Coordinates of C-alpha atoms in Angstrom, one line a residue:
M1 CA -30.1 35.3 9.8
T2 CA -26.9 36.2 11.7
S3 CA -23.9 38.1 10.6
V4 CA -20.4 39.0 11.7
S5 CA -18.8 42.4 12.0
F6 CA -15.5 43.6 10.5
T7 CA -13.8 46.9 10.4
S8 CA -11.8 48.4 7.5
P9 CA -10.7 51.9 6.6
N10 CA -14.3 52.4 5.4
G11 CA -15.7 51.7 8.9
S12 CA -17.6 48.8 10.3
F13 CA -19.6 46.5 8.1
D14 CA -21.4 43.2 8.5
V15 CA -21.0 39.9 6.5
Q16 CA -23.8 37.4 6.4
T17 CA -23.1 33.9 7.8
G18 CA -26.0 32.0 6.3
L19 CA -26.8 30.3 3.0
F20 CA -28.1 32.4 0.1
I21 CA -30.9 30.6 -1.7
D22 CA -33.4 32.1 -4.1
G23 CA -32.6 35.6 -3.0
E24 CA -32.8 35.0 0.7
W25 CA -30.3 34.5 3.5
T26 CA -31.2 31.5 5.5
A27 CA -29.9 29.0 8.0
A28 CA -29.2 25.4 7.0
A29 CA -32.2 23.1 7.2
S30 CA -30.5 21.0 9.8
G31 CA -29.5 24.1 11.8
A32 CA -25.8 23.0 11.5
S33 CA -22.9 25.4 11.3
F34 CA -19.1 25.2 11.2
P35 CA -16.4 27.4 12.6
V36 CA -14.2 29.8 10.5
L37 CA -10.8 30.4 12.0
N38 CA -8.3 33.2 11.8
P39 CA -5.1 31.3 10.7
A40 CA -2.9 34.0 12.3
T41 CA -4.4 33.3 15.8
A42 CA -6.0 29.9 15.4
K43 CA -9.1 31.4 17.0
E44 CA -12.6 31.3 15.8
I45 CA -14.0 34.3 13.9
T46 CA -17.6 33.1 13.7
Q47 CA -19.8 30.2 12.8
V48 CA -21.2 29.8 9.2
A49 CA -24.3 27.8 8.2
D50 CA -23.4 24.3 6.9
A51 CA -25.4 23.5 3.8
G52 CA -26.6 19.9 3.8
V53 CA -27.7 17.9 0.7
E54 CA -31.2 19.2 1.1
D55 CA -30.0 22.8 1.1
A56 CA -27.9 22.2 -2.0
R57 CA -31.0 20.7 -3.8
R58 CA -33.0 23.8 -2.9
A59 CA -30.3 26.0 -4.3
L60 CA -30.3 24.0 -7.5
D61 CA -34.1 24.2 -7.6
A62 CA -33.8 27.9 -7.4
A63 CA -31.2 28.1 -10.1
V64 CA -33.3 25.9 -12.4
A65 CA -36.4 28.0 -11.8
A66 CA -34.5 31.2 -12.7
Q67 CA -32.6 29.8 -15.7
K68 CA -35.2 30.5 -18.4
E69 CA -35.8 34.1 -17.5
W70 CA -32.1 34.9 -16.8
G71 CA -31.0 33.2 -20.0
A72 CA -33.5 35.3 -22.0
T73 CA -32.1 38.6 -20.7
T74 CA -30.3 40.8 -23.2
T75 CA -26.6 41.0 -23.2
R76 CA -26.9 44.7 -22.4
E77 CA -28.9 43.8 -19.2
R78 CA -26.4 41.3 -18.0
S79 CA -23.6 43.7 -18.9
D80 CA -25.1 46.5 -16.9
I81 CA -25.4 44.3 -13.8
L82 CA -21.9 43.1 -14.1
R83 CA -20.7 46.6 -14.5
A84 CA -22.5 47.7 -11.4
A85 CA -20.9 44.8 -9.5
Y86 CA -17.5 45.9 -10.8
E87 CA -18.1 49.4 -9.4
L88 CA -19.3 48.1 -6.1
I89 CA -16.4 45.8 -5.6
L90 CA -14.0 48.7 -6.3
E91 CA -15.9 50.8 -3.7
R92 CA -15.6 48.0 -1.1
A93 CA -12.1 46.7 -2.0
D94 CA -10.8 47.6 1.5
D95 CA -13.7 45.7 3.1
I96 CA -13.1 42.6 0.9
A97 CA -9.4 42.8 1.7
H98 CA -10.0 42.8 5.4
V99 CA -12.2 39.8 5.2
I100 CA -9.7 37.9 3.1
A101 CA -6.8 38.9 5.4
T102 CA -8.7 37.8 8.5
E103 CA -10.1 34.4 7.4
M104 CA -7.2 33.2 5.2
G105 CA -4.2 35.3 6.3
K106 CA -3.3 36.9 3.0
P107 CA -1.4 40.2 3.5
L108 CA -3.6 43.2 3.1
R109 CA -1.8 44.6 0.1
E110 CA -2.2 41.3 -1.7
A111 CA -5.8 41.0 -0.6
K112 CA -6.7 44.4 -1.9
T113 CA -5.0 43.5 -5.2
E114 CA -7.1 40.4 -5.4
A115 CA -10.3 42.4 -4.8
T116 CA -9.4 44.8 -7.6
D117 CA -8.5 41.9 -9.8
A118 CA -12.0 40.4 -9.1
A119 CA -13.5 43.7 -10.1
D120 CA -11.5 43.8 -13.4
M121 CA -12.7 40.3 -14.2
L122 CA -16.4 41.4 -13.9
R123 CA -15.6 44.5 -16.0
W124 CA -14.0 42.3 -18.7
F125 CA -17.0 40.0 -18.9
S126 CA -19.4 42.9 -18.9
E127 CA -17.6 44.2 -22.0
Q128 CA -17.1 41.0 -23.8
V129 CA -20.6 39.6 -23.6
Q130 CA -21.9 42.4 -25.8
H131 CA -19.5 41.4 -28.6
Q132 CA -20.7 37.8 -29.0
T133 CA -22.4 38.2 -32.4
G134 CA -22.3 34.7 -33.8
N135 CA -21.9 34.2 -37.5
F136 CA -23.8 34.3 -40.7
A137 CA -22.3 32.9 -43.9
P138 CA -23.2 31.3 -47.2
A139 CA -22.6 27.6 -47.5
P140 CA -19.7 26.7 -49.8
K141 CA -22.0 24.7 -52.0
G142 CA -24.7 27.4 -52.1
G143 CA -28.4 27.1 -51.5
Y144 CA -28.5 27.7 -47.8
R145 CA -26.9 29.8 -45.0
I146 CA -24.8 28.7 -42.1
I147 CA -25.8 30.5 -38.9
T148 CA -24.1 30.1 -35.5
T149 CA -25.4 31.6 -32.3
Y150 CA -24.7 31.3 -28.6
Q151 CA -27.0 30.1 -25.8
P152 CA -26.3 29.5 -22.1
V153 CA -25.4 25.9 -21.2
G154 CA -27.7 26.1 -18.2
P155 CA -27.4 25.9 -14.4
S156 CA -23.8 25.7 -13.3
Y157 CA -22.1 24.4 -10.2
L158 CA -19.1 26.6 -9.3
V159 CA -16.6 25.2 -6.7
T160 CA -14.1 27.9 -5.7
P161 CA -10.8 27.6 -3.7
W162 CA -9.7 29.2 -0.5
N163 CA -6.4 30.8 -1.7
F164 CA -8.1 33.4 -4.0
P165 CA -11.7 33.3 -2.8
V166 CA -13.0 36.5 -4.4
S167 CA -11.0 36.6 -7.7
M168 CA -11.8 32.9 -8.4
G169 CA -15.4 33.6 -7.6
A170 CA -15.5 36.5 -9.9
R171 CA -13.7 34.6 -12.7
K172 CA -16.2 31.8 -12.6
A173 CA -19.5 33.6 -11.7
G174 CA -18.7 36.6 -13.9
A175 CA -18.3 34.3 -17.0
A176 CA -21.4 32.3 -16.1
L177 CA -23.6 35.3 -15.5
A178 CA -22.4 37.0 -18.6
A179 CA -23.3 33.8 -20.6
G180 CA -26.8 33.7 -19.2
C181 CA -26.3 30.9 -16.7
T182 CA -27.6 30.6 -13.2
V183 CA -25.2 29.3 -10.6
V184 CA -24.8 27.4 -7.4
L185 CA -21.6 28.6 -5.6
K186 CA -19.8 26.2 -3.3
P187 CA -17.0 28.2 -1.6
S188 CA -14.2 26.6 0.4
D189 CA -15.2 26.0 4.1
L190 CA -11.9 27.9 5.0
T191 CA -13.0 31.2 3.3
P192 CA -16.8 31.3 3.2
L193 CA -17.1 34.8 4.5
T194 CA -15.3 36.4 1.5
M195 CA -17.7 34.6 -0.9
S196 CA -20.6 35.7 1.3
L197 CA -19.6 39.3 0.9
F198 CA -19.1 38.8 -2.9
V199 CA -22.7 37.4 -3.2
Q200 CA -24.1 40.3 -1.1
I201 CA -22.5 42.6 -3.7
L202 CA -23.9 40.7 -6.7
H203 CA -27.3 40.9 -5.1
E204 CA -27.0 44.6 -4.5
A205 CA -25.8 45.1 -8.1
G206 CA -29.1 43.7 -9.3
V207 CA -28.6 40.0 -9.8
P208 CA -32.2 38.6 -9.6
A209 CA -33.3 36.0 -7.0
G210 CA -32.4 32.5 -7.8
V211 CA -29.6 33.4 -10.3
V212 CA -26.8 33.2 -7.7
N213 CA -27.0 30.8 -4.8
L214 CA -24.4 30.2 -2.1
V215 CA -24.1 26.9 -0.2
P216 CA -20.9 26.6 2.0
T217 CA -20.4 23.2 3.6
V218 CA -17.7 21.1 5.3
D219 CA -19.0 18.0 3.5
A220 CA -18.2 19.0 -0.1
P221 CA -18.0 15.3 -1.3
A222 CA -21.6 14.6 -0.3
Q223 CA -22.9 17.9 -1.7
S224 CA -21.2 17.5 -5.1
A225 CA -22.0 13.8 -5.4
D226 CA -25.7 14.6 -5.0
L227 CA -25.8 17.6 -7.3
M228 CA -23.7 16.1 -10.0
K229 CA -26.1 13.2 -10.5
D230 CA -29.0 15.7 -11.2
E231 CA -29.6 15.9 -14.9
R232 CA -30.8 19.6 -14.6
L233 CA -27.2 20.6 -13.7
R234 CA -25.4 21.3 -17.0
K235 CA -22.0 22.6 -16.1
V236 CA -19.4 22.2 -13.4
S237 CA -16.3 24.4 -12.9
F238 CA -13.8 23.5 -10.3
T239 CA -10.5 25.0 -9.0
G240 CA -8.5 22.8 -6.7
S241 CA -6.5 19.6 -6.4
T242 CA -6.2 17.1 -9.2
P243 CA -7.6 14.1 -7.2
V244 CA -10.8 16.1 -6.5
G245 CA -11.0 17.3 -10.1
T246 CA -10.7 13.8 -11.3
Q247 CA -13.5 12.6 -9.1
L248 CA -15.8 15.4 -10.3
L249 CA -15.0 14.5 -13.9
K250 CA -16.0 10.9 -13.2
Q251 CA -19.3 12.2 -11.8
A252 CA -19.8 14.6 -14.7
A253 CA -19.4 11.7 -17.2
D254 CA -22.7 10.1 -16.3
N255 CA -24.7 13.1 -17.6
V256 CA -22.1 14.2 -20.2
M257 CA -21.8 17.5 -18.2
A258 CA -19.8 20.4 -19.5
S259 CA -16.7 20.6 -17.3
S260 CA -13.9 23.1 -16.6
M261 CA -11.1 22.1 -14.3
E262 CA -8.2 24.2 -13.1
L263 CA -6.2 21.7 -11.1
G264 CA -2.8 21.2 -9.5
G265 CA 0.5 22.6 -10.7
N266 CA 4.2 22.1 -10.3
G267 CA 5.4 25.3 -11.8
P268 CA 9.0 25.4 -13.0
F269 CA 10.9 28.7 -13.0
L270 CA 13.7 28.6 -15.4
V271 CA 16.7 31.0 -15.2
L272 CA 18.6 30.4 -18.4
S273 CA 22.2 31.1 -19.2
K274 CA 21.5 34.5 -20.7
A275 CA 19.1 35.7 -18.0
N276 CA 19.2 39.1 -16.3
V277 CA 20.0 37.4 -13.0
R278 CA 18.9 40.2 -10.6
W279 CA 15.6 40.6 -12.5
A280 CA 15.1 36.8 -12.3
A281 CA 15.9 36.6 -8.6
K282 CA 13.6 39.4 -7.6
G283 CA 10.8 37.9 -9.8
A284 CA 11.3 34.4 -8.3
A285 CA 11.2 35.7 -4.7
G286 CA 8.0 37.8 -5.3
L287 CA 6.3 34.9 -7.1
K288 CA 7.3 32.1 -4.7
F289 CA 6.3 33.8 -1.5
R290 CA 3.2 35.6 -2.7
N291 CA 0.3 34.4 -0.5
A292 CA 2.8 32.4 1.5
G293 CA 3.4 30.2 -1.5
Q294 CA -0.3 29.2 -1.6
V295 CA -0.8 29.9 -5.3
C296 CA -1.5 27.4 -8.0
I297 CA 0.8 29.3 -10.4
S298 CA 3.6 29.7 -7.9
A299 CA 7.2 28.8 -8.6
N300 CA 7.4 25.2 -7.4
R301 CA 10.9 24.3 -8.8
I302 CA 13.4 27.0 -9.4
I303 CA 15.8 25.6 -12.1
V304 CA 18.9 27.7 -12.6
H305 CA 21.7 27.3 -15.2
K306 CA 25.0 26.5 -13.6
D307 CA 26.7 29.6 -15.1
V308 CA 24.5 32.0 -13.2
A309 CA 23.6 29.9 -10.2
D310 CA 25.9 31.5 -7.6
E311 CA 24.8 35.0 -8.5
F312 CA 21.2 34.0 -8.5
K313 CA 21.4 32.3 -5.2
Q314 CA 23.0 35.3 -3.5
I315 CA 20.4 37.8 -4.7
F316 CA 17.5 35.4 -4.1
L317 CA 18.5 34.8 -0.5
E318 CA 18.9 38.6 0.0
E319 CA 15.3 39.1 -1.2
V320 CA 14.0 36.3 1.1
A321 CA 15.7 37.9 4.1
R322 CA 13.7 41.1 3.5
L323 CA 10.3 39.3 3.9
R324 CA 8.3 40.0 7.0
V325 CA 6.2 37.3 8.5
G326 CA 3.0 38.3 10.4
A327 CA -0.8 38.4 10.4
G328 CA -2.4 39.3 7.2
T329 CA -4.2 42.2 8.8
D330 CA -0.9 43.8 9.8
P331 CA 0.0 46.4 7.1
D332 CA 3.7 45.6 7.4
T333 CA 3.3 41.8 6.7
T334 CA 4.6 40.4 3.4
V335 CA 4.2 36.7 4.2
G336 CA 1.2 35.7 6.2
P337 CA 0.3 32.3 7.8
L338 CA -0.7 29.2 6.0
V339 CA -4.4 28.8 5.9
S340 CA -4.7 25.9 8.4
D341 CA -2.7 23.7 10.7
Q342 CA -3.2 20.8 8.3
Q343 CA -1.7 22.9 5.4
R344 CA 1.3 23.8 7.6
D345 CA 1.8 20.2 8.7
R346 CA 1.7 19.0 5.0
V347 CA 4.4 21.6 4.0
Q348 CA 6.6 20.8 6.9
G349 CA 6.3 17.1 6.0
L350 CA 7.5 17.9 2.5
L351 CA 10.4 19.9 3.9
A352 CA 11.4 17.1 6.4
D353 CA 11.3 14.5 3.7
A354 CA 13.5 16.6 1.5
Q355 CA 16.1 17.0 4.3
E356 CA 16.1 13.3 5.0
N357 CA 16.9 12.7 1.3
G358 CA 19.9 15.1 1.3
A359 CA 18.4 18.6 0.7
T360 CA 20.2 21.5 2.4
V361 CA 18.2 24.3 4.1
L362 CA 19.7 27.7 3.1
A363 CA 17.1 29.9 4.9
G364 CA 14.2 29.4 7.2
G365 CA 12.9 25.9 7.8
D366 CA 11.4 26.8 11.2
C367 CA 8.2 28.3 12.6
P368 CA 8.1 31.6 14.5
E369 CA 7.0 31.5 18.1
G370 CA 3.4 32.2 19.0
D371 CA 0.0 31.2 17.8
G372 CA -1.2 30.7 14.3
Y373 CA -0.1 28.6 11.4
F374 CA 3.1 30.3 10.4
L375 CA 6.2 28.9 8.6
N376 CA 9.2 31.2 8.0
P377 CA 10.2 31.7 4.3
T378 CA 12.4 28.7 3.5
V379 CA 14.9 28.0 0.8
V380 CA 16.3 24.5 0.1
E381 CA 18.7 23.1 -2.5
N382 CA 19.8 19.7 -3.7
A383 CA 16.5 17.9 -3.1
P384 CA 16.4 14.8 -5.3
L385 CA 14.3 15.3 -8.4
D386 CA 12.2 12.3 -7.5
S387 CA 11.5 13.5 -4.0
D388 CA 8.0 14.6 -2.8
I389 CA 9.0 18.3 -2.7
A390 CA 10.0 18.1 -6.4
T391 CA 7.1 16.0 -7.7
T392 CA 4.1 17.5 -5.8
E393 CA 2.7 21.0 -5.5
I394 CA 4.4 22.6 -2.4
F395 CA 1.7 25.2 -1.8
G396 CA 3.7 26.9 1.0
P397 CA 6.6 29.3 1.6
V398 CA 9.3 26.9 0.6
A399 CA 11.5 27.5 -2.5
S400 CA 13.4 24.5 -3.9
L401 CA 16.5 25.3 -6.0
Y402 CA 17.9 23.0 -8.7
I403 CA 21.0 23.5 -10.9
A404 CA 21.0 22.6 -14.6
D405 CA 24.2 22.0 -16.6
S406 CA 22.5 23.3 -19.8
D407 CA 19.4 25.1 -21.0
E408 CA 18.3 21.8 -22.5
E409 CA 18.6 20.1 -19.2
A410 CA 16.6 22.8 -17.5
I411 CA 13.7 22.2 -20.0
R412 CA 13.9 18.5 -19.5
I413 CA 13.7 18.8 -15.7
A414 CA 10.8 21.3 -16.1
N415 CA 8.8 18.9 -18.2
D416 CA 9.5 15.9 -16.0
T417 CA 6.1 16.1 -14.2
R418 CA 2.5 15.0 -14.7
F419 CA 1.4 18.6 -14.3
G420 CA 1.3 21.3 -16.9
L421 CA -0.3 24.5 -15.6
V422 CA 2.4 27.2 -15.9
A423 CA 6.1 27.8 -16.3
Y424 CA 8.4 30.9 -16.2
V425 CA 11.4 31.6 -18.3
Y426 CA 14.0 34.3 -17.8
S427 CA 16.4 35.1 -20.6
Q428 CA 17.5 38.3 -22.4
D429 CA 18.0 36.3 -25.6
I430 CA 14.6 36.4 -27.2
M431 CA 15.3 33.3 -29.4
Q432 CA 16.5 31.3 -26.4
A433 CA 13.4 32.4 -24.4
M434 CA 11.0 31.5 -27.2
R435 CA 12.6 28.1 -27.8
A436 CA 12.1 27.3 -24.2
A437 CA 8.6 28.6 -24.0
E438 CA 7.5 26.5 -27.0
A439 CA 9.2 23.4 -25.6
L440 CA 7.6 23.6 -22.1
E441 CA 4.6 21.3 -21.7
V442 CA 2.3 23.8 -20.0
G443 CA -0.8 25.8 -20.7
M444 CA 0.8 29.2 -19.8
V445 CA 4.3 30.7 -19.8
G446 CA 5.6 33.9 -18.3
L447 CA 8.6 35.3 -20.2
N448 CA 10.7 37.6 -18.0
R449 CA 7.8 38.3 -15.8
P450 CA 6.5 36.5 -12.7
A451 CA 2.8 36.6 -13.7
V452 CA 0.5 35.2 -16.3
A453 CA -3.1 35.9 -15.1
D454 CA -5.1 38.7 -16.7
P455 CA -8.8 39.1 -17.3
A456 CA -8.1 39.4 -21.1
A457 CA -6.0 36.2 -21.2
P458 CA -7.1 32.5 -21.3
F459 CA -6.1 30.8 -18.0
G460 CA -5.7 27.0 -17.8
G461 CA -3.4 24.1 -18.0
V462 CA -2.7 20.8 -19.8
K463 CA -2.0 17.2 -18.6
A464 CA -3.0 16.7 -15.0
S465 CA -3.4 20.4 -14.5
G466 CA -6.9 20.5 -16.0
L467 CA -9.0 21.3 -19.0
G468 CA -10.8 24.3 -20.3
K469 CA -10.0 28.0 -20.1
E470 CA -11.1 30.8 -17.7
G471 CA -10.8 34.4 -18.6
G472 CA -10.0 35.8 -22.0
H473 CA -12.3 35.5 -25.0
N474 CA -12.8 31.8 -24.1
G475 CA -14.1 32.5 -20.6
I476 CA -17.8 33.1 -21.5
E477 CA -17.8 30.4 -24.2
E478 CA -17.1 27.8 -21.5
Y479 CA -20.6 28.5 -20.2
Q480 CA -22.3 28.5 -23.6
I481 CA -23.5 26.2 -26.4
E482 CA -22.6 27.3 -29.9
K483 CA -25.7 26.4 -31.8
L484 CA -25.7 25.8 -35.6
I485 CA -28.7 26.8 -37.7
T486 CA -28.8 26.1 -41.4
M487 CA -31.4 28.1 -43.3
A488 CA -32.6 27.4 -46.9
V489 CA -32.6 30.4 -49.3

């Protein structure tokens, strides 16, 4: 099977471009492949094997065949393998970062942080799986014992996104492997090389043949529709858009399949009347323009109390002016390109619609000269609250500012959405901050910090933003059956 070469500070290394099925790298049965582009240049990096339905079935066959033996391994065995993968990812963090920066445009510093985050996720699951002891207790009425134990749910289909290819892969695959599940991994067709390197590392760490299988494709709907109707598949985990997640849930319903969905967001960032404004402005800028705004937990609507709005706006615009647009592989870049021309066109469409409906552009709004899918960091204000830019996930380097007359109005605006993934609240008054956090209709809240994700914390949303949790103590349990055994005494 073919490979493509990259160069990092560690030297040159190769990444496989094929499918990984039953412990072997292979071409697609049809011989088909698809191009992977560098979004900073719009040029092709390489061709990657395009898994057809037949290939995906072979991958599921391999996962099913390996399930019994993998599920019977001890927690110590699985822990040791995940720990080895953790150490290998740390050793190769620069390699992983260069692949991410090349195929999706993420700045190198952010890409390396993602690689180390992925390693931390595997370490967390390697540690947690050894503490799943179940329960043994006398029945309240006496005469028997109540015993609970954990078993793997079975072969799992993991669909990962392009914006955090290795950390999302580690979050899903790490939990599944720790639980004793075999997996079929479907990476985004925009970032298959990162996931290929991740799978190479898992294999090197000792994951047996058939336990992890990789099937990139440009026809995800056909692949998922075929796999989801197979009764042998017992779990689906998806990170991506709400419409696609909804479709997968419909497909999962026929076989009553266990499902975890991390879907779209419309993250409100609230700067309340008693906020540390400089702290809030710096936090908002870093959060909004991280990964060129292509983050599900990004600040989508920045809602500022009128009493601090002018000060916030001034500092925020100063922070935006310091950002440097460029290729992800350039060490000086702080904002890379959008992942594709379609993504850039979509964000520009949201921006144009906002301007047509009365929004004012305070910074950016244009594209730098040259190749690639770049959009300069942009700030707008006064977009109508029912406009597309306010009601959908921007997923690009565009910050939209809104002024609230009161803290209560800020919360009302924040909750006026069908989504409920994450929100952020800035206030130096702890009671004010907690009242807001408890009133926000979201699954996660960041108080005075522009971050919520952590291997030890449950990650997930409510409403149209999904169901289930990833990470934390819940992460492994999403891939397990809690079995009850009652025993007479």
